[in-house]
Structure formats: C-alpha cells, structure tokens
Amino acid sequence: MCCGTSDQSTGPLTDPAQLQVNVVVHRRVFEDGSSSHFIKGYVKDAMGKTIANPAIQLRVNGQALRLNGGSTNYYGAFPYYELVTKSDTAIQSNKMYTFTVVMTDGTEHLLGRIETQPDLDASHLALPAAHSRSQPLLLRWRDIESGNSWLSFWKRWQSETSYNELLVSKISERKDKWGHRVKEDGSSNQADYITLIIGSGGGSHMIPLSYFEGPQTRFNALSLMLNSTKTVDVSRPFLKGSSLSSERTRLYRIELVE
C-alpha cells in the first residue's frame, strides 16, 4: 500500500473509473455465543493512495457509511468508510448486501452485491467441551463450504472465490476463583499451530497424541478459529482490484483434562 492521501481527496471527482473500492463485511462469533461485526470500505486512486473525500459516499442497501479518519488497528490504519449501528447483530447471515458509490456530482454507481455466509452450528463442526490430553483428537466437519465442485466452478466464472481455514493452537489460561478467565497466553512455537484448509462437503483431521506432548507442554486448552472468506471482484467502471468480501469468523474452545 502506498503512503499518503490522494490529491483527489479534495475537489470534484465524477468518474468512478478513477476509483479502486474494496469493502469488507465482517462477522465474528465468540466462544460464548456473543458476536461482533463491521462493514468497512476503502477507496484509493490509481496509484494506491487513499481517497478520503467527504463529498464521496459509500452506501450499503441505501444507507450511507461514515467516513472515518483512520486509526492504528489492522483494519483502520488508513481513512475508511464504516457502517454505524447500535446493534451487534445488525449484519445478518444469508443476506444480500448491495453497495453503491455516490460521486461528488451526486451520480450513484452500482459497486456490486455480495451475500453473507450462513451461520455455523454444531452440525457443521462438532467439538467436545473437554478432551483428554492423553488421547488423539478427531476433528470432523461438513458443509463449512456449501455446494459442490460444479457450483464452485460456476462461482469462479462469476468472479467469486471462497476460502475456509481452521486454525488450531494451544492456550495456557488462568481463571479466578469464580471461574472467570483472567489471563490467556498462546505459544510462540510454530509447531503448536495447526492450519487446516477446508473445502466443500465433509472432512476430518486427526490431531495426534504427539501434538499434546510438545513442544509447548504447559497448556490447558485448545483454541480453534474458523475463518471463511468470500470475495467478489468488482468490474467496470471501477478500477481493477476493486472487490467485495464477506468474512465469517467463529471461535471455539476445548478444555483439556488429564
């Protein structure tokens, strides 16, 4: 990414062909079932510099996103547009979101549409609440990625791609006398992390007993993070590289017992 703000952040800008627009629709569900979400949009010029023009609007289903000056976190290091809502469940599963861009002269251009992924339940990834560290652990999943190879081919032809990744890691956690988690540490050893790529249909993976024996031996839980990303490329009149993405993250926890 290029540093600095584009000169097009001020003055009239009426041609959408001068814009690269990338929008992320993100939903995250935590271990306890609580959730968070956001929609963020990024606008750049042909040189990759951020356009932060208050006279340009990004809209989702007719609602304008707010222009934010940027912060220091991963998603907000540069000025971006964000959905402002009071509800943590405002972004729904299996819902179509339509994005448009309003130029400085008031003309509105369709950016594209993307449908969010369905919610996950125990039928998709069934996990025990606790597991013995003296036994291998079998992970099973099904329909994390819906459809079949023909549907995947049709989606690629429609410039839609999807990617599902399950990350398993060791956690050392400490709880207070009421059972509340007060501290959590992960491992710094790469061998304590397992990354599984999940396709359509069902599948399984056996975590061997050797995984629980090292390298990190002082841990009492497993953290599992399932990330699903669907991306739709945006065509003309916007610049190449424009896209819409729907991200679904689901967090799980397995306590380990002797």
Short mmCIF file of N, CA, C and O in Angstrom, two decimals, residues 24-30 34-40 63 75 82-93 97 116 247-249:
data_model
loop_
_atom_site.label_atom_id
_atom_site.label_comp_id
_atom_site.label_asym_id
_atom_site.label_seq_id
_atom_site.Cartn_x
_atom_site.Cartn_y
_atom_site.Cartn_z
N VAL A 24 -15.29 -4.67 3.04
CA VAL A 24 -15.26 -5.88 3.86
C VAL A 24 -16.49 -5.91 4.75
O VAL A 24 -16.75 -4.96 5.50
N VAL A 25 -17.26 -7.00 4.67
CA VAL A 25 -18.38 -7.26 5.58
C VAL A 25 -17.90 -8.36 6.53
O VAL A 25 -17.66 -9.49 6.10
N HIS A 26 -17.75 -8.03 7.81
CA HIS A 26 -17.12 -8.97 8.75
C HIS A 26 -18.06 -9.30 9.89
O HIS A 26 -18.67 -8.42 10.50
N ARG A 27 -18.17 -10.62 10.18
CA ARG A 27 -18.96 -11.10 11.32
C ARG A 27 -18.08 -12.04 12.14
O ARG A 27 -17.39 -12.91 11.59
N ARG A 28 -18.11 -11.90 13.46
CA ARG A 28 -17.32 -12.75 14.35
C ARG A 28 -18.21 -13.22 15.50
O ARG A 28 -18.89 -12.41 16.13
N VAL A 29 -18.17 -14.53 15.75
CA VAL A 29 -18.90 -15.13 16.86
C VAL A 29 -17.88 -15.73 17.82
O VAL A 29 -17.02 -16.52 17.41
N PHE A 30 -17.98 -15.36 19.09
CA PHE A 30 -17.03 -15.79 20.10
C PHE A 30 -17.46 -17.11 20.73
O PHE A 30 -18.55 -17.62 20.47
N SER A 34 -21.53 -14.79 21.94
CA SER A 34 -21.65 -13.36 21.66
C SER A 34 -21.01 -13.06 20.30
O SER A 34 -20.22 -13.86 19.78
N SER A 35 -21.32 -11.91 19.74
CA SER A 35 -20.85 -11.62 18.38
C SER A 35 -20.47 -10.16 18.22
O SER A 35 -20.83 -9.30 19.04
N SER A 36 -19.74 -9.88 17.18
CA SER A 36 -19.41 -8.52 16.79
C SER A 36 -19.39 -8.46 15.27
O SER A 36 -19.35 -9.51 14.59
N HIS A 37 -19.41 -7.28 14.72
CA HIS A 37 -19.44 -7.16 13.26
C HIS A 37 -18.97 -5.77 12.85
O HIS A 37 -18.88 -4.86 13.67
N PHE A 38 -18.67 -5.64 11.57
CA PHE A 38 -18.44 -4.32 10.99
C PHE A 38 -18.54 -4.41 9.47
O PHE A 38 -18.41 -5.49 8.89
N ILE A 39 -18.79 -3.29 8.86
CA ILE A 39 -18.63 -3.11 7.42
C ILE A 39 -17.68 -1.94 7.23
O ILE A 39 -17.91 -0.86 7.78
N LYS A 40 -16.61 -2.17 6.48
CA LYS A 40 -15.64 -1.10 6.23
C LYS A 40 -15.30 -1.06 4.74
O LYS A 40 -15.18 -2.09 4.09
N GLN A 63 -28.07 2.81 2.80
CA GLN A 63 -27.60 3.51 3.99
C GLN A 63 -26.17 3.97 3.80
O GLN A 63 -25.30 3.18 3.41
N TYR A 75 -7.45 -3.02 10.53
CA TYR A 75 -8.41 -2.66 9.51
C TYR A 75 -8.53 -1.15 9.32
O TYR A 75 -9.11 -0.71 8.34
N GLU A 82 -17.27 3.37 7.28
CA GLU A 82 -17.75 2.34 8.20
C GLU A 82 -19.25 2.44 8.39
O GLU A 82 -19.85 3.52 8.31
N LEU A 83 -19.84 1.28 8.65
CA LEU A 83 -21.26 1.25 8.99
C LEU A 83 -21.42 1.60 10.45
O LEU A 83 -20.76 1.03 11.32
N VAL A 84 -22.28 2.55 10.74
CA VAL A 84 -22.54 2.96 12.11
C VAL A 84 -23.89 2.38 12.53
O VAL A 84 -24.92 2.69 11.95
N THR A 85 -23.86 1.49 13.53
CA THR A 85 -25.07 0.85 14.00
C THR A 85 -24.94 0.57 15.49
O THR A 85 -23.83 0.39 16.00
N LYS A 86 -26.05 0.52 16.19
CA LYS A 86 -26.03 0.28 17.63
C LYS A 86 -26.17 -1.20 17.98
O LYS A 86 -26.02 -1.58 19.13
N SER A 87 -26.43 -2.04 16.99
CA SER A 87 -26.68 -3.45 17.25
C SER A 87 -25.52 -4.32 16.77
O SER A 87 -25.02 -4.14 15.65
N ASP A 88 -25.09 -5.26 17.63
CA ASP A 88 -24.03 -6.18 17.25
C ASP A 88 -24.54 -7.31 16.36
O ASP A 88 -23.77 -8.17 15.95
N THR A 89 -25.84 -7.36 16.10
CA THR A 89 -26.39 -8.39 15.23
C THR A 89 -27.01 -7.79 13.97
O THR A 89 -27.82 -8.41 13.31
N ALA A 90 -26.63 -6.56 13.64
CA ALA A 90 -27.24 -5.87 12.50
C ALA A 90 -26.88 -6.55 11.19
O ALA A 90 -27.66 -6.53 10.24
N ILE A 91 -25.70 -7.12 11.10
CA ILE A 91 -25.30 -7.82 9.88
C ILE A 91 -25.78 -9.26 10.00
O ILE A 91 -25.39 -9.98 10.92
N GLN A 92 -26.61 -9.68 9.07
CA GLN A 92 -27.27 -10.97 9.16
C GLN A 92 -26.63 -11.98 8.21
O GLN A 92 -25.99 -11.62 7.23
N SER A 93 -26.83 -13.24 8.53
CA SER A 93 -26.37 -14.32 7.65
C SER A 93 -27.33 -14.49 6.48
O SER A 93 -28.51 -14.11 6.57
N TYR A 97 -26.17 -7.94 0.40
CA TYR A 97 -25.82 -6.55 0.66
C TYR A 97 -25.38 -5.91 -0.66
O TYR A 97 -24.50 -6.43 -1.36
N THR A 116 -23.91 -12.71 2.49
CA THR A 116 -23.13 -13.21 3.63
C THR A 116 -23.32 -14.72 3.77
O THR A 116 -24.36 -15.28 3.40
N GLU A 247 -16.56 -11.83 5.35
CA GLU A 247 -15.73 -12.62 6.25
C GLU A 247 -16.57 -13.15 7.40
O GLU A 247 -17.33 -12.41 8.03
N ARG A 248 -16.42 -14.45 7.68
CA ARG A 248 -17.12 -15.09 8.80
C ARG A 248 -16.07 -15.76 9.68
O ARG A 248 -15.35 -16.65 9.23
N THR A 249 -16.00 -15.35 10.96
CA THR A 249 -15.05 -15.95 11.89
C THR A 249 -15.82 -16.55 13.06
O THR A 249 -16.69 -15.90 13.64
#
